[in-house]
mmCIF file of C-alpha atoms in Angstrom:
data_model
loop_
_atom_site.group_PDB
_atom_site.id
_atom_site.type_symbol
_atom_site.label_atom_id
_atom_site.label_comp_id
_atom_site.label_asym_id
_atom_site.label_seq_id
_atom_site.Cartn_x
_atom_site.Cartn_y
_atom_site.Cartn_z
ATOM 1 C CA UNK F 269 3.320 1.761 -2.425
ATOM 2 C CA UNK F 270 2.497 2.016 -1.525
ATOM 3 C CA UNK F 271 2.659 0.690 -1.751
ATOM 4 C CA UNK F 272 1.229 -0.712 0.312
ATOM 5 C CA UNK F 273 1.643 -4.381 1.236
ATOM 6 C CA UNK F 274 -1.936 -4.091 2.220
ATOM 7 C CA UNK F 275 -2.762 -3.549 -1.373
ATOM 8 C CA UNK F 276 -0.799 -6.674 -2.317
ATOM 9 C CA UNK F 277 -2.667 -8.908 0.066
ATOM 10 C CA UNK F 278 -6.074 -7.562 -0.794
ATOM 11 C CA UNK F 279 -5.238 -7.835 -4.495
ATOM 12 C CA UNK F 280 -4.258 -11.489 -4.086
ATOM 13 C CA UNK F 281 -7.465 -12.199 -2.235
ATOM 14 C CA UNK F 282 -9.504 -10.572 -4.960
ATOM 15 C CA UNK F 283 -7.639 -12.207 -7.808
ATOM 16 C CA UNK F 284 -7.841 -15.705 -6.301
ATOM 17 C CA UNK F 285 -10.920 -16.215 -4.085
ATOM 18 C CA UNK F 286 -9.700 -19.717 -3.281
ATOM 19 C CA UNK F 287 -7.028 -18.136 -1.136
ATOM 20 C CA UNK F 288 -9.649 -16.141 0.841
ATOM 21 C CA UNK F 289 -8.758 -13.363 3.211
ATOM 22 C CA UNK F 290 -7.754 -15.967 5.718
ATOM 23 C CA UNK F 291 -4.776 -17.065 3.621
ATOM 24 C CA UNK F 292 -3.881 -14.020 1.582
ATOM 25 C CA UNK F 293 -1.757 -11.899 3.868
ATOM 26 C CA UNK F 294 -3.250 -10.123 6.721
ATOM 27 C CA UNK F 295 -5.319 -8.511 4.043
ATOM 28 C CA UNK F 296 -3.777 -6.398 6.425
ATOM 29 C CA UNK F 297 -6.863 -4.714 6.407
ATOM 30 C CA UNK F 298 -11.927 -7.558 10.621
ATOM 31 C CA UNK F 299 -13.665 -11.011 14.012
ATOM 32 C CA UNK F 300 -15.771 -11.576 11.203
ATOM 33 C CA UNK F 301 -14.176 -12.269 7.807
ATOM 34 C CA UNK F 302 -15.671 -10.539 4.812
ATOM 35 C CA UNK F 303 -15.318 -10.992 1.097
ATOM 36 C CA UNK F 304 -11.724 -10.132 0.079
ATOM 37 C CA UNK F 305 -10.991 -7.482 -2.462
ATOM 38 C CA UNK F 306 -8.432 -4.871 -3.269
ATOM 39 C CA UNK F 307 -8.235 -2.542 -0.310
ATOM 40 C CA UNK F 308 -5.874 0.136 0.523
ATOM 41 C CA UNK F 309 -2.629 0.135 0.949
ATOM 42 C CA UNK F 310 -2.951 1.535 0.688
ATOM 43 C CA UNK F 311 -1.658 -0.671 0.437
ATOM 44 C CA UNK F 312 1.277 -1.178 0.907
ATOM 45 C CA UNK F 313 1.055 -3.227 0.732
ATOM 46 C CA UNK F 314 2.535 -2.635 -0.526
ATOM 47 C CA UNK F 315 -0.992 0.461 -0.090
ATOM 48 C CA UNK F 316 0.495 -0.580 -0.309
ATOM 49 C CA UNK F 317 1.520 0.587 -0.897
ATOM 50 C CA UNK F 318 0.578 2.910 -0.787
ATOM 51 C CA UNK F 319 2.081 2.629 -1.276
ATOM 52 C CA UNK F 320 2.232 4.661 -3.555
ATOM 53 C CA UNK F 321 3.671 10.963 -7.281
ATOM 54 C CA UNK F 322 4.438 13.380 -9.728
ATOM 55 C CA UNK F 323 7.366 12.141 -11.681
ATOM 56 C CA UNK F 324 10.643 10.389 -11.255
ATOM 57 C CA UNK F 325 13.562 12.192 -9.652
ATOM 58 C CA UNK F 326 14.605 15.062 -11.824
ATOM 59 C CA UNK F 327 17.564 17.323 -12.062
ATOM 60 C CA UNK F 328 17.720 20.648 -10.312
ATOM 61 C CA UNK F 329 18.932 22.091 -7.083
ATOM 62 C CA UNK F 330 20.511 19.598 -4.732
ATOM 63 C CA UNK F 331 18.543 21.210 -1.920
ATOM 64 C CA UNK F 332 15.239 20.098 -3.451
ATOM 65 C CA UNK F 333 13.788 16.700 -2.608
ATOM 66 C CA UNK F 334 11.766 14.707 -5.142
ATOM 67 C CA UNK F 335 8.004 15.084 -4.763
ATOM 68 C CA UNK F 336 7.621 11.504 -3.641
ATOM 69 C CA UNK F 337 10.038 11.736 -0.719
ATOM 70 C CA UNK F 338 8.557 12.140 2.742
ATOM 71 C CA UNK F 339 6.166 10.534 5.215
ATOM 72 C CA UNK F 340 2.754 9.667 3.793
ATOM 73 C CA UNK F 341 -0.301 8.933 5.957
ATOM 74 C CA UNK F 342 -3.587 7.393 4.807
ATOM 75 C CA UNK F 343 -6.994 8.189 6.219
ATOM 76 C CA UNK F 344 -8.353 6.096 9.050
ATOM 77 C CA UNK F 345 -10.634 3.513 7.487
ATOM 78 C CA UNK F 346 -12.718 0.583 8.606
ATOM 79 C CA UNK F 347 -11.085 -2.754 7.940
ATOM 80 C CA UNK F 348 -12.514 -4.577 4.967
ATOM 81 C CA UNK F 349 -11.784 -7.933 6.538
ATOM 82 C CA UNK F 350 -12.479 -7.899 10.278
ATOM 83 C CA UNK F 351 -15.599 -6.198 11.586
ATOM 84 C CA UNK F 352 -15.169 -3.601 14.299
ATOM 85 C CA UNK F 353 -11.543 -2.816 13.548
ATOM 86 C CA UNK F 354 -10.005 0.165 11.797
ATOM 87 C CA UNK F 355 -6.630 0.622 10.175
ATOM 88 C CA UNK F 356 -4.283 3.447 9.311
ATOM 89 C CA UNK F 357 -1.365 3.045 6.947
ATOM 90 C CA UNK F 358 1.794 5.129 6.925
ATOM 91 C CA UNK F 359 4.779 4.786 4.628
ATOM 92 C CA UNK F 360 7.923 6.757 3.965
ATOM 93 C CA UNK F 361 10.197 7.158 0.969
ATOM 94 C CA UNK F 362 13.647 8.663 1.400
ATOM 95 C CA UNK F 363 16.613 8.282 -0.934
ATOM 96 C CA UNK F 364 16.215 4.623 -1.851
ATOM 97 C CA UNK F 365 14.778 3.511 1.498
ATOM 98 C CA UNK F 366 11.180 2.419 1.961
ATOM 99 C CA UNK F 367 9.237 1.831 5.204
ATOM 100 C CA UNK F 368 5.605 0.759 5.551
ATOM 101 C CA UNK F 369 3.456 0.392 8.667
ATOM 102 C CA UNK F 370 -0.214 -0.364 9.210
ATOM 103 C CA UNK F 371 -1.669 -0.127 12.714
ATOM 104 C CA UNK F 372 -4.950 -1.471 14.078
ATOM 105 C CA UNK F 373 -7.481 0.634 15.984
ATOM 106 C CA UNK F 374 -10.844 0.031 17.638
ATOM 107 C CA UNK F 375 -12.428 3.389 16.773
ATOM 108 C CA UNK F 376 -13.273 5.276 13.585
ATOM 109 C CA UNK F 377 -10.895 8.121 14.484
ATOM 110 C CA UNK F 378 -7.952 5.739 14.881
ATOM 111 C CA UNK F 379 -7.129 7.018 18.364
ATOM 112 C CA UNK F 380 -7.616 3.791 20.363
ATOM 113 C CA UNK F 381 -4.942 1.228 19.551
ATOM 114 C CA UNK F 382 -5.967 -2.344 19.081
ATOM 115 C CA UNK F 383 -4.393 -5.373 17.419
ATOM 116 C CA UNK F 384 -5.054 -8.039 14.832
ATOM 117 C CA UNK F 385 -4.066 -6.294 11.612
ATOM 118 C CA UNK F 386 -0.732 -4.681 12.432
ATOM 119 C CA UNK F 387 1.843 -4.936 9.676
ATOM 120 C CA UNK F 388 5.331 -3.602 9.016
ATOM 121 C CA UNK F 389 7.727 -3.887 6.109
ATOM 122 C CA UNK F 390 10.811 -2.113 4.826
ATOM 123 C CA UNK F 391 13.203 -2.267 1.945
ATOM 124 C CA UNK F 392 14.343 -0.256 -1.037
ATOM 125 C CA UNK F 393 12.738 1.347 -4.053
ATOM 126 C CA UNK F 394 13.567 2.812 -7.440
ATOM 127 C CA UNK F 395 11.493 5.102 -9.641
ATOM 128 C CA UNK F 396 10.905 5.752 -13.318
ATOM 129 C CA UNK F 397 8.486 7.793 -15.366
ATOM 130 C CA UNK F 398 5.078 6.176 -15.507
ATOM 131 C CA UNK F 399 2.243 6.578 -17.965
ATOM 132 C CA UNK F 400 -0.173 9.462 -18.440
ATOM 133 C CA UNK F 401 -3.754 9.169 -17.171
ATOM 134 C CA UNK F 402 -6.347 11.953 -17.329
ATOM 135 C CA UNK F 403 -3.572 14.131 -18.736
ATOM 136 C CA UNK F 404 -1.549 13.627 -15.557
ATOM 137 C CA UNK F 405 1.981 12.265 -15.438
ATOM 138 C CA UNK F 406 2.374 9.243 -13.174
ATOM 139 C CA UNK F 407 5.412 7.891 -11.376
ATOM 140 C CA UNK F 408 6.238 4.186 -11.448
ATOM 141 C CA UNK F 409 7.817 2.818 -8.280
ATOM 142 C CA UNK F 410 9.505 -0.555 -7.900
ATOM 143 C CA UNK F 411 9.454 -1.789 -4.296
ATOM 144 C CA UNK F 412 11.667 -4.542 -2.938
ATOM 145 C CA UNK F 413 10.014 -4.966 0.449
ATOM 146 C CA UNK F 414 10.619 -7.409 3.282
ATOM 147 C CA UNK F 415 7.975 -8.178 5.903
ATOM 148 C CA UNK F 416 9.295 -7.428 9.387
ATOM 149 C CA UNK F 417 6.082 -7.890 11.393
ATOM 150 C CA UNK F 418 2.667 -9.319 10.650
ATOM 151 C CA UNK F 419 -0.312 -10.327 12.782
ATOM 152 C CA UNK F 420 -3.127 -12.794 12.282
ATOM 153 C CA UNK F 421 -3.561 -16.037 10.328
ATOM 154 C CA UNK F 422 -1.821 -14.667 7.255
ATOM 155 C CA UNK F 423 1.496 -14.788 9.059
ATOM 156 C CA UNK F 424 1.553 -18.535 8.432
ATOM 157 C CA UNK F 425 1.595 -17.949 4.689
ATOM 158 C CA UNK F 426 3.634 -14.740 4.592
ATOM 159 C CA UNK F 427 6.115 -15.085 7.457
ATOM 160 C CA UNK F 428 8.472 -12.437 8.696
ATOM 161 C CA UNK F 429 11.399 -12.279 6.307
ATOM 162 C CA UNK F 430 9.338 -12.777 3.144
ATOM 163 C CA UNK F 431 10.477 -10.442 0.367
ATOM 164 C CA UNK F 432 8.450 -9.130 -2.560
ATOM 165 C CA UNK F 433 9.330 -7.188 -5.718
ATOM 166 C CA UNK F 434 6.359 -5.137 -6.925
ATOM 167 C CA UNK F 435 5.692 -2.192 -9.230
ATOM 168 C CA UNK F 436 3.026 0.439 -8.653
ATOM 169 C CA UNK F 437 2.100 3.608 -10.530
ATOM 170 C CA UNK F 438 0.995 6.645 -8.548
ATOM 171 C CA UNK F 439 0.029 10.242 -9.058
ATOM 172 C CA UNK F 440 1.236 13.056 -6.794
ATOM 173 C CA UNK F 441 -0.658 16.319 -6.588
ATOM 174 C CA UNK F 442 0.887 18.639 -4.032
ATOM 175 C CA UNK F 443 0.724 16.895 -0.683
ATOM 176 C CA UNK F 444 -1.488 14.030 -1.866
ATOM 177 C CA UNK F 445 -0.208 10.680 -3.107
ATOM 178 C CA UNK F 446 -2.876 8.854 -5.145
ATOM 179 C CA UNK F 447 -3.152 5.181 -5.919
ATOM 180 C CA UNK F 448 -3.930 3.900 -9.445
ATOM 181 C CA UNK F 449 -4.841 0.557 -10.958
ATOM 182 C CA UNK F 450 -1.325 0.251 -12.356
ATOM 183 C CA UNK F 451 0.330 -2.535 -10.410
ATOM 184 C CA UNK F 452 2.048 -5.900 -10.501
ATOM 185 C CA UNK F 453 -0.234 -8.918 -10.453
ATOM 186 C CA UNK F 454 1.247 -10.959 -7.568
ATOM 187 C CA UNK F 455 -0.176 -14.179 -9.002
ATOM 188 C CA UNK F 456 1.712 -14.162 -12.281
ATOM 189 C CA UNK F 457 4.234 -11.354 -11.795
ATOM 190 C CA UNK F 458 2.926 -9.422 -14.806
ATOM 191 C CA UNK F 459 2.551 -5.661 -14.669
ATOM 192 C CA UNK F 460 -0.741 -4.015 -15.640
ATOM 193 C CA UNK F 461 -0.400 -0.454 -16.926
ATOM 194 C CA UNK F 462 -2.438 2.224 -15.168
ATOM 195 C CA UNK F 463 -5.643 3.425 -16.801
ATOM 196 C CA UNK F 464 -7.342 4.990 -13.781
ATOM 197 C CA UNK F 465 -6.329 7.241 -10.900
ATOM 198 C CA UNK F 466 -8.113 6.326 -7.672
ATOM 199 C CA UNK F 467 -8.925 9.784 -6.372
ATOM 200 C CA UNK F 468 -10.657 8.316 -3.299
ATOM 201 C CA UNK F 469 -7.575 6.344 -2.260
ATOM 202 C CA UNK F 470 -4.719 8.574 -1.222
ATOM 203 C CA UNK F 471 -2.102 9.424 1.399
ATOM 204 C CA UNK F 472 -1.268 12.903 2.699
ATOM 205 C CA UNK F 473 2.305 14.109 3.219
ATOM 206 C CA UNK F 474 3.072 14.984 6.838
#
C-alpha cells in the first residue's frame, strides 16, 4: 500500500505544508515535530501502503497464490515526525482483503512497545497491470481503506471510520515489496504514473 496510510499522511504533509504534520494524519510516522514529508508506508498508508509486486493476478494453477498475497513487514525505522520514537508497518493482502497496521516503539530494534503513532486500517483492494520502470513490470493496486484506529492529534482530522480510495504502483522481487513514486495525489485525487522504484523503501514477506 501499501499502501500504506502512512504514506498518504506523509504525502499530504509534504504536498501542503500549511497542513503540517500536526494536521495531516498521524503522519503516522515523533515529542518534537519535524518537517513533514513523504515517509513510509510505507505507508500505508496507505505505506502505505505499503502499502504496496510483480504483476496482477494471472492464470495458472489454483494452488498458486499471486505474488502480492501474504503478510508484508517493513523495517523498523525512526519516526520522521516525533523524536525518540520508532515505527514498524505491517500489511497483508489476501483475496480482496487488505489490512494495515503501524505500531510505535521506543527503541531502534522495535522491541519495546510505546505509543503515539499507532495506526490501523482495513478494507478491500483490486489490482491491475502497472507500468514498466527500469525494465521491471509493476503492479497497480487500488485500496479502499477505512481507518479503524489512530493515535495523536491527527485523529481529529482523520477520525476512525474515515475511508479513502487510493492507487499505488509497486514492484515485487521475490520476497520484497518495493514502493514507487506512482501514487494518487490525495489533494486533488489525480494519479501520478510511476517513474522510479524506491529500492530503499520496501517490505519483506513473512
